XYZ file of C-alpha atoms in Angstrom:
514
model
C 39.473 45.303 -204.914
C 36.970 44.516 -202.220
C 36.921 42.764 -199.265
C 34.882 42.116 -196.280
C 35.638 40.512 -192.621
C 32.966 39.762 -190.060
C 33.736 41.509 -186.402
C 31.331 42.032 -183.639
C 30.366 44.865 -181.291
C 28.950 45.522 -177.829
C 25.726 47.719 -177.057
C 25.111 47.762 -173.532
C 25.919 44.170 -172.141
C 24.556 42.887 -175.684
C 26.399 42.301 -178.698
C 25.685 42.366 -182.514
C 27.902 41.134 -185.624
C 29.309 44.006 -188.241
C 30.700 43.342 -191.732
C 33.690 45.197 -192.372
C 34.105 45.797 -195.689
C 37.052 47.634 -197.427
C 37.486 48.543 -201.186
C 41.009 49.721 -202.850
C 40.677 51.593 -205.882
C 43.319 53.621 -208.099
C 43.397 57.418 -207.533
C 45.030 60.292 -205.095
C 46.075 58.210 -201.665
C 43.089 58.662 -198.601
C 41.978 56.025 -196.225
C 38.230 56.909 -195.018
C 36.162 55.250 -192.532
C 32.779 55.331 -192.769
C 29.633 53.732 -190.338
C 28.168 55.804 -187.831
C 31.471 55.818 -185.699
C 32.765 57.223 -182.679
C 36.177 58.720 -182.119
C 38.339 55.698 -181.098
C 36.798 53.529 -184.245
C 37.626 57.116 -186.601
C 41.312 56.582 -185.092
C 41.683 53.183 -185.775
C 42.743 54.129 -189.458
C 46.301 55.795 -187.886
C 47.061 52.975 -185.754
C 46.183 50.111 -189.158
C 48.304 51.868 -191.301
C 51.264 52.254 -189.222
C 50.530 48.755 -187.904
C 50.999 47.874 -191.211
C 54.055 49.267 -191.913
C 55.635 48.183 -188.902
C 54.327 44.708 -189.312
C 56.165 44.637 -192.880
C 53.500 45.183 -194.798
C 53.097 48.220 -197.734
C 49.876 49.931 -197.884
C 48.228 50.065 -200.964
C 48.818 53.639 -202.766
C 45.949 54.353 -203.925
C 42.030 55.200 -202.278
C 40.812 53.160 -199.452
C 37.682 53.297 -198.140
C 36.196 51.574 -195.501
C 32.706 50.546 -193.960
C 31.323 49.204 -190.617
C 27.871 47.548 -191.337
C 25.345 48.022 -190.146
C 25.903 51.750 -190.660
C 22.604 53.042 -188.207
C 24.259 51.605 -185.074
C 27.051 53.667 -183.357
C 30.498 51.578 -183.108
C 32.838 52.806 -179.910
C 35.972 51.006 -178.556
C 39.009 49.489 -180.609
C 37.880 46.400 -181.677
C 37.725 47.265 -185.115
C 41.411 47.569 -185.664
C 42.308 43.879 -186.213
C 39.246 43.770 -189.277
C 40.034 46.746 -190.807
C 43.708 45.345 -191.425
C 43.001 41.852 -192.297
C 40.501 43.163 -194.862
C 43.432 45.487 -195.949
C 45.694 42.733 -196.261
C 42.720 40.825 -198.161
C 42.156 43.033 -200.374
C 46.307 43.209 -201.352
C 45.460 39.379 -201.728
C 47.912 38.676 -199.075
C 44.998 37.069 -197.050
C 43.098 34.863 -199.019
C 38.738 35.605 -198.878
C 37.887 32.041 -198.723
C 39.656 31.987 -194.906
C 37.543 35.321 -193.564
C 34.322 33.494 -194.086
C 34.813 30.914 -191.692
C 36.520 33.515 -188.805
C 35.723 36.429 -186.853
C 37.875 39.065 -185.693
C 38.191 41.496 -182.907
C 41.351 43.144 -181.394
C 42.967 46.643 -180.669
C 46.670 46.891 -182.914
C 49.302 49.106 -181.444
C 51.722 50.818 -183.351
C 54.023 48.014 -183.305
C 51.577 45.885 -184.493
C 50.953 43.680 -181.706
C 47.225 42.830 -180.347
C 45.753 44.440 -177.566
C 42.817 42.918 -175.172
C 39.531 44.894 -175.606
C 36.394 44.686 -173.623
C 33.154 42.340 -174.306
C 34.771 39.612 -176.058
C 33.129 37.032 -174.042
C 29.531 37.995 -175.258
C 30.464 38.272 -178.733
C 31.980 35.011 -179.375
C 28.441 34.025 -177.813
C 27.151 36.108 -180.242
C 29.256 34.393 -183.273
C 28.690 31.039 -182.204
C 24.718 31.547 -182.175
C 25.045 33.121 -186.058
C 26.983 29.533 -186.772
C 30.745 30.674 -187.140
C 33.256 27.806 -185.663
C 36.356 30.085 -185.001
C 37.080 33.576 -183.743
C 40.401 35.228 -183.741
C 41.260 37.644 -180.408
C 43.867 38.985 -178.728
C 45.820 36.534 -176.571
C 44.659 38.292 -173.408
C 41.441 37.482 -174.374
C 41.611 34.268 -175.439
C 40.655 32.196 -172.416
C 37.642 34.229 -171.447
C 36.574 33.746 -175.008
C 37.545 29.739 -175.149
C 35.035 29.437 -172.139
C 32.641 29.296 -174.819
C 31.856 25.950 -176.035
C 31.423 24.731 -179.309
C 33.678 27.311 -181.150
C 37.086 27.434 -181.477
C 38.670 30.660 -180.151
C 42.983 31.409 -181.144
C 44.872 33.804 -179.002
C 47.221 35.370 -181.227
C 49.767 38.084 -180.626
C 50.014 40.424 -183.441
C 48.852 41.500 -186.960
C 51.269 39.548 -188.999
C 50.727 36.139 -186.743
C 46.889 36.576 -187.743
C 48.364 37.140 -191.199
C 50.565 34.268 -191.744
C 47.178 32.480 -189.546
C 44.843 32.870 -191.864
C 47.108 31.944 -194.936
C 47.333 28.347 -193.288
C 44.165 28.518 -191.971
C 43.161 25.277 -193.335
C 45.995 23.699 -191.144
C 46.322 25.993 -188.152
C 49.381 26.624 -186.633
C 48.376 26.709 -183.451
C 45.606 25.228 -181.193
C 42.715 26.917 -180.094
C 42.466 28.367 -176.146
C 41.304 25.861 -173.775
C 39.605 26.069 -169.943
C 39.815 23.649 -167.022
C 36.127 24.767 -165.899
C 36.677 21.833 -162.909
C 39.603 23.481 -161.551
C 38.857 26.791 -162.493
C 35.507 26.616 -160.468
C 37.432 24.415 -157.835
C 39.807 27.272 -157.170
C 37.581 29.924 -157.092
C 35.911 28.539 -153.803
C 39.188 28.407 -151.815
C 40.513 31.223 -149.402
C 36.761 32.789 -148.339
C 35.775 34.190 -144.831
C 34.099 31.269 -142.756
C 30.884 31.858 -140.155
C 32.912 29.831 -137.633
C 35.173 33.089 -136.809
C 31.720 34.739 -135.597
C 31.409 34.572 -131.921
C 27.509 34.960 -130.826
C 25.105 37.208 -132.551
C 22.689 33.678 -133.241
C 19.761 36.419 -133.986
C 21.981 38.122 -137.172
C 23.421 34.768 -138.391
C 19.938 33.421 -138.562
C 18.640 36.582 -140.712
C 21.845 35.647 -143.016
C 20.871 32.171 -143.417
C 17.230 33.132 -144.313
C 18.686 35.725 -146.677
C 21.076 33.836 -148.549
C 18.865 30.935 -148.769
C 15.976 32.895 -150.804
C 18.519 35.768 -151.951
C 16.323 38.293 -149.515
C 17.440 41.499 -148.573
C 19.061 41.981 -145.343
C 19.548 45.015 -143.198
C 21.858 44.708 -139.638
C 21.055 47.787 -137.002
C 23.458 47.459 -133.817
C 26.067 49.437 -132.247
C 29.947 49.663 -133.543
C 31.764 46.343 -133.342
C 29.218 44.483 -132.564
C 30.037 42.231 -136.005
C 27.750 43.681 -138.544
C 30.466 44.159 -141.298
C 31.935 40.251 -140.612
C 28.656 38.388 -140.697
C 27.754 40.094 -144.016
C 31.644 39.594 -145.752
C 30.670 35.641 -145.108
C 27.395 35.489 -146.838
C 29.249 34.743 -150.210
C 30.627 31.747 -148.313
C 27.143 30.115 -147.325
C 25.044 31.475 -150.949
C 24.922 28.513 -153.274
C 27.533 28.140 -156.298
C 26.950 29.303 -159.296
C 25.404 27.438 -162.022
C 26.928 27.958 -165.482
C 24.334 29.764 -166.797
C 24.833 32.201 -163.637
C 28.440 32.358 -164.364
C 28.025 33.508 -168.467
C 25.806 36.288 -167.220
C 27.989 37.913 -164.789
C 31.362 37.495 -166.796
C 29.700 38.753 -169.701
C 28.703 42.146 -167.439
C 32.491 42.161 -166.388
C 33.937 41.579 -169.807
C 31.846 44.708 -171.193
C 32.971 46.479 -167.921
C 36.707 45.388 -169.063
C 37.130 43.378 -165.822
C 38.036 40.314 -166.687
C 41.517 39.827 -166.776
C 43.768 37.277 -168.655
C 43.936 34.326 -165.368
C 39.584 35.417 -164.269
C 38.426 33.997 -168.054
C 35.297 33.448 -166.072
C 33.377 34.764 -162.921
C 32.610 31.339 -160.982
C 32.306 33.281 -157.606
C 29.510 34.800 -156.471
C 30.519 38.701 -156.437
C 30.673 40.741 -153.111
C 31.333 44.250 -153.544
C 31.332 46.559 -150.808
C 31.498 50.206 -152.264
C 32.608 53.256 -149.920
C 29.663 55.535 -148.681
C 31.338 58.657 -150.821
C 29.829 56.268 -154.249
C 28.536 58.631 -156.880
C 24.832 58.084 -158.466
C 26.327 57.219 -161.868
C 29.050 54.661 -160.512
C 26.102 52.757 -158.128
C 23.781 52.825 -160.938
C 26.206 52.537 -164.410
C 26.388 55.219 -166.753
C 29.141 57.965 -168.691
C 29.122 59.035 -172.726
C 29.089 55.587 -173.251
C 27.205 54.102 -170.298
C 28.796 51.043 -168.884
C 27.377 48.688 -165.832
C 27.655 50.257 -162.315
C 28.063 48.628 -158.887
C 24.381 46.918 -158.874
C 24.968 45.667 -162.002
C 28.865 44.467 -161.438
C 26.890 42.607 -158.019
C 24.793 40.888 -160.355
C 23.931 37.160 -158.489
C 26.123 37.907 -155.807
C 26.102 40.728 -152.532
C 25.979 44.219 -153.080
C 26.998 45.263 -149.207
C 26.531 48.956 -148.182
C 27.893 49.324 -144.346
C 27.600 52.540 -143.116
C 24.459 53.185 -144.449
C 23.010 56.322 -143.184
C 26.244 58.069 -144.150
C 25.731 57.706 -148.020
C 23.837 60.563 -149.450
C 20.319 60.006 -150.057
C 20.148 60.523 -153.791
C 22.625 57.611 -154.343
C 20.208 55.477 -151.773
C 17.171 56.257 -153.786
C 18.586 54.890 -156.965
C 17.920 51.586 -155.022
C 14.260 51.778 -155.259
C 13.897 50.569 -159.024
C 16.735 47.819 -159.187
C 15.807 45.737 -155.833
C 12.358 45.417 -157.257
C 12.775 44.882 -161.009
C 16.387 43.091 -160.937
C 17.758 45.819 -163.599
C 18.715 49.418 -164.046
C 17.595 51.318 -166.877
C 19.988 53.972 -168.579
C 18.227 56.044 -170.852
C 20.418 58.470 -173.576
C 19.535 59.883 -176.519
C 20.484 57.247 -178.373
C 19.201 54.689 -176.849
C 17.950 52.776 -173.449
C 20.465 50.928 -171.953
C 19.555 47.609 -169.753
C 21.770 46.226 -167.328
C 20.927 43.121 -164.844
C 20.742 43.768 -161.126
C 19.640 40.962 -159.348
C 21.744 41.302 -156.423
C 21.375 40.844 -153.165
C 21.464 44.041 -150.865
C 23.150 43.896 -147.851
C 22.928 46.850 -145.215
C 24.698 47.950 -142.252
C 24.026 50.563 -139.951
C 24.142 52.255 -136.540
C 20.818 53.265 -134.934
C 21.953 56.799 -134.352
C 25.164 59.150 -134.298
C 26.861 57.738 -131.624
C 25.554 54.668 -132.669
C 24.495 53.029 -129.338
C 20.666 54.105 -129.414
C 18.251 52.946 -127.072
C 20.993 52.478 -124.567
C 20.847 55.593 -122.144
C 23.848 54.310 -120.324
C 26.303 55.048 -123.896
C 24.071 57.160 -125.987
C 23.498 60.788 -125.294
C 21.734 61.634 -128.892
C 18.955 63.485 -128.639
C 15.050 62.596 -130.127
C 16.013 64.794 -132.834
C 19.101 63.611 -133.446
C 18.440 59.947 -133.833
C 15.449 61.079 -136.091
C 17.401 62.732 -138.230
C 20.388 60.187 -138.536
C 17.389 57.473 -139.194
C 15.544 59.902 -142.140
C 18.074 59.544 -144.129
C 16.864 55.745 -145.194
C 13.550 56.902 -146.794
C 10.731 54.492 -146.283
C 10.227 53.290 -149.595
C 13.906 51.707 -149.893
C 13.473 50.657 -145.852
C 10.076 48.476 -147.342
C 12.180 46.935 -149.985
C 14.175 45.132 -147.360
C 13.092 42.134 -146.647
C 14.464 40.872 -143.565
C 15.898 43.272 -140.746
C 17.637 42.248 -137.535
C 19.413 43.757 -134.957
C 22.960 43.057 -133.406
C 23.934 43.105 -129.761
C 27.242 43.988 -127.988
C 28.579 40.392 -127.635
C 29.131 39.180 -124.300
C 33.012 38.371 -123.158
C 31.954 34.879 -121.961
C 31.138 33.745 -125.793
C 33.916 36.010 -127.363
C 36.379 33.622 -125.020
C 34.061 30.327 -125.688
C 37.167 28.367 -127.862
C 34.581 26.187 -129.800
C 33.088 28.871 -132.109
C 30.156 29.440 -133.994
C 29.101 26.942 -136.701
C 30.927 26.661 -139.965
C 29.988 28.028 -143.250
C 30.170 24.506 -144.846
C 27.529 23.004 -142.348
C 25.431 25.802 -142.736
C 25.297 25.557 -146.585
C 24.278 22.298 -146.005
C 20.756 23.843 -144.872
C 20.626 26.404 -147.620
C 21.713 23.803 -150.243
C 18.457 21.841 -149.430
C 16.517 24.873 -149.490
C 17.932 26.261 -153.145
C 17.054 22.390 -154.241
C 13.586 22.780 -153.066
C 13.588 26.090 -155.068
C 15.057 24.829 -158.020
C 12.280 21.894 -158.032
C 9.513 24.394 -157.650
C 10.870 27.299 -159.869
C 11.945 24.400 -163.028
C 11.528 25.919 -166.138
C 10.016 29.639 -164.993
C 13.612 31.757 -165.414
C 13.167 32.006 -161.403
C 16.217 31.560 -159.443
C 15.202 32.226 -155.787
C 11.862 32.927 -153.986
C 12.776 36.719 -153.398
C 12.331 36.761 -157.820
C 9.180 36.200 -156.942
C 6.163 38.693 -157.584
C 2.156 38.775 -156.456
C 1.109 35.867 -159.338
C 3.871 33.918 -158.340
C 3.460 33.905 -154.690
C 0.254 33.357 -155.063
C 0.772 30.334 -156.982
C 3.945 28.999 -155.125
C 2.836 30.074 -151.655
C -0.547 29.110 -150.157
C -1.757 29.737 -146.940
C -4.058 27.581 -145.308
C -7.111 28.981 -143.339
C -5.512 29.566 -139.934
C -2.631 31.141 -141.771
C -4.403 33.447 -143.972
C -6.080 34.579 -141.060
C -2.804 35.133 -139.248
C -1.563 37.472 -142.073
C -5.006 39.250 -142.416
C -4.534 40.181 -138.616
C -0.581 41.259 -139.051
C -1.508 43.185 -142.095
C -4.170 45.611 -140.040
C -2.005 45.662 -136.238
C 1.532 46.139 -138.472
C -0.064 48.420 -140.626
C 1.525 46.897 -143.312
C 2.004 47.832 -147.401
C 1.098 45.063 -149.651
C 4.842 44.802 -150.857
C 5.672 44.241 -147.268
C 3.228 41.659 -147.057
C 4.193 39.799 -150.126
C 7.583 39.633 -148.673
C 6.685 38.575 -145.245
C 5.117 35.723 -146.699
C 8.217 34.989 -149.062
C 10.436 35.030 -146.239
C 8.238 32.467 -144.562
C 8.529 30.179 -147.867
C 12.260 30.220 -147.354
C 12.240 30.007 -143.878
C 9.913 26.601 -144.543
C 11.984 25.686 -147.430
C 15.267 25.485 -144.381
C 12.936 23.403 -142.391
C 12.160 21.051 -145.553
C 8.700 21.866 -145.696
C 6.001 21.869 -148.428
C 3.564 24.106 -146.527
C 3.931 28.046 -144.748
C 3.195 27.284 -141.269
C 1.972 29.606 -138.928
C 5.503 29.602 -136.953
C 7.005 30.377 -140.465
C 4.954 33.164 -140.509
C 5.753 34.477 -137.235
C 9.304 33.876 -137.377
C 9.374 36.470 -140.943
C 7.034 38.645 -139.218
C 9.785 39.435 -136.965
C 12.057 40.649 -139.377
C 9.707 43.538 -139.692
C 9.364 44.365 -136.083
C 12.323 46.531 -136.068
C 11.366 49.203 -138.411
C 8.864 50.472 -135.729
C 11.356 49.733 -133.248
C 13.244 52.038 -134.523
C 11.718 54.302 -137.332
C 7.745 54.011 -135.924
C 8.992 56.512 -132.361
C 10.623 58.835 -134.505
C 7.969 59.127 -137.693
């Protein structure tokens, strides 16, 4: 007899709807799988039949055979298990057909028969509710971050022979579908983050954060040890606006194909802030393996990628930079296929100006010419030009670090940036643009005119600064954000000045030692 269930499956961070189909038919006993699969989908057939058995049902004695359509896509990962059975049991008639063609299925069985969480099932209930289906059937573990999905009905169940007994009364389920809070989910998620008020001084670095955050612009802090590079940038999540929705779908689908959404997280409503360790491999920055799965730039996707200790990670992993802060993606090519993952992150750096790390002060630093050339080589220039804004930090002076009143608050700074993203949302309606870093040449252009006396003022930094055109594009979209905090429609020539600043330090720096 034959059978068929509808399951989905993940390539990259995008998914894609299978048929499973199964036929019984009299003659010697085999069970073969069949559909261009890899070696945990070839497995599966172990774990359904003594799922089965342990579940209290009999296999069939006879020849089953089994196919995952489309068979010229490669299938990985478990999620096949819970089909395969159910169109088992549907072809016993123990399931009734009419009940798989309004569900679709994905879970890992263990041997006991219970259901097991498996990765993307966020993006493929997206992917089932697009093709018109109105129910999905997961693993409990997975059934709130596939209930954040409106407009479908997702059921957490907990093994085979509850989605047995399911689908029998399917017409009259015995249970109720998952269901989120997204007001208190997104509520709680803002609690409990580090505040700009515990920053004492450094007005010059908490001003390049505030730019930065506001237009999602790179940021790179030079200044000696302690001096409060690694606190200013674990509180620019706190002052970065909150994430839309849409934002939110396309960062927990990333971590639900990464497999890092867990049972309580059903959604990603916080910007993310990683903060890998200098000693990061090229594959785990970038994304990759067999089966290549996002990296670090992806996994920082709409939120801060921080790197602190710059100069000490190796150059090869640095370079892998150069392509993601410009195009917003990483590319993973295999034979097989290309793989594209979403990068739009915003890079934060941290570094000391040489080995000792209190270069140009002769008093502390005894590092040689040489040796502060060499520590600073190991940022090439093309990924030092990709950063948009770069500032220095001072040794803070006792009097402020005793000053009881603080810096000013996270909250009241948001306040700027939230009339700033406004401004940007306005202008950017409708385009796919999110900030005014996204945007390239025609779009700066367009969104960013200079009058006479300003174009004039950038034709004259562009010759003195000796400046590339990318680092004049972003000179000028740092002024548009810098505007956008002052609530104005038009780049002024103090705008202009003010972003041209952020540049200064390079040849501070890098222009004695070049």
């Amino acid at each position: 007899m034959y059978s068929t269930v509808i399951s989905g499956g993940i390539r990259g961070i995008y998914s894609y709807l299978v048929q499973v189909e199964v036929d019984t038919a009299q003659g010697l006993p085999g069970f073969e799988m069949v559909g261009y699969l890899g070696s945990e989908v070839k497995e599966a057939k172990e774990r359904v039949r003594v799922a089965m058995k342990n579940a209290g049902y009999v296999m069939p004695a006879g020849k089953i055979t089994v196919n995952i359509s489309p068979a010229d896509i490669p299938k990985e990962g478990t999620a096949y298990d819970l089909p395969v059975a159910i169109a088992v049991l549907c072809s016993m008639e123990i399931v009734p057909k009419e009940a798989l063609e309004h569900f679709l299925l994905i879970g890992e069985l263990g041997l006991n028969g219970e259901l097991r969480p498996v990765r993307g099932v966020l993006p493929i209930v997206r992917k089932a509710k697009a093709a018109g289906f109105t129910s999905c059937i997961v693993p409990k573990e997975n059934g709130n971050e596939g209930a954040v999905v409106k407009g479908i009905d997702v059921y957490g169940l907990t093994c085979l022979r509850e989605a047995a007994e399911f689908l029998q009364h399917y017409r009259t389920p015995p249970c109720a579908p998952a269901r989120v809070d997204f007001e208190k989910l997104f509520l709680s998620e803002q609690d409990n983050q580090p505040d700009f008020g515990d920053i004492q001084g450094q007005e010059g670095a908490r001003r390049a954060a505030e730019i930065a955050a506001a237009g999602f612009h790179h940021l790179l802090m030079i200044g000696p040890p302690g001096s409060g590079k690694t606190m200013i940038a674990k509180r620019i999540p706190s002052i970065l606006p909150p994430m839309s929705m849409e934002e939110s779908l396309e960062v927990s689908t990333i971590y639900s194909v990464a497999g890092l959404l867990k049972e309580k997280q059903s959604l990603v409503c916080r910007r993310p802030f990683l903060n890998p360790h200098h000693t990061i491999s090229e594959h785990a920055l970038a994304g990759g393996g067999r089966v290549p799965r996002p990296g670090v730039l992806s996994l920082a996707h709409r939120g801060v990628l921080f790197l602190d200790e710059l100069t000490e990670f190796k150059r090869a992993t640095l370079e892998i930079l150069r392509q993601p802060m410009e195009d917003k993606e990483v590319q993973i090519a295999r034979s097989s296929a290309t793989f594209t993952y979403p990068a739009s992150c915003l890079v934060v750096g941290a570094m000391n100006p040489c080995p000792c790390g209190y270069y140009p002060d002769r008093n502390q630093c005894s590092c040689s010419p040489h040796e502060v050339s060499r520590y600073l080589y190991k940022i090439s220039g093309p990924v030092l030009d990709r950063m948009d804004i770069v500032t220095e930090t001072k040794k803070v002076d006792i009097a402020k670090l005793n000053d009881a009143k603080g810096g000013e608050s996270s909250a009241e700074i948001l306040k700027r940036i939230m009339r700033a993203r406004n401004m940007q949302k306005r202008r950017f309606a409708g385009t796919g643009f999110h900030f005014n870093a996204d945007m390239g040449p025609a779009q700066v252009r367009k969104y960013c005119p200079l009058g006479a006396e300003e174009r004039q003022m950038m034709e004259d930094m562009f010759s003195s600064m000796n400046l590339s055109a990318r680092a004049y594009h972003k000179i000028i979209k740092v002024a548009r954000t810098i505007a956008d905090l002052e609530g104005e429609e038009l780049i002024r020539r103090h705008h202009l000045a003010e972003a041209a600043c952020y540049r200064r330090t390079d040849s501070k720096y890098w222009g004695r030692n070049r």
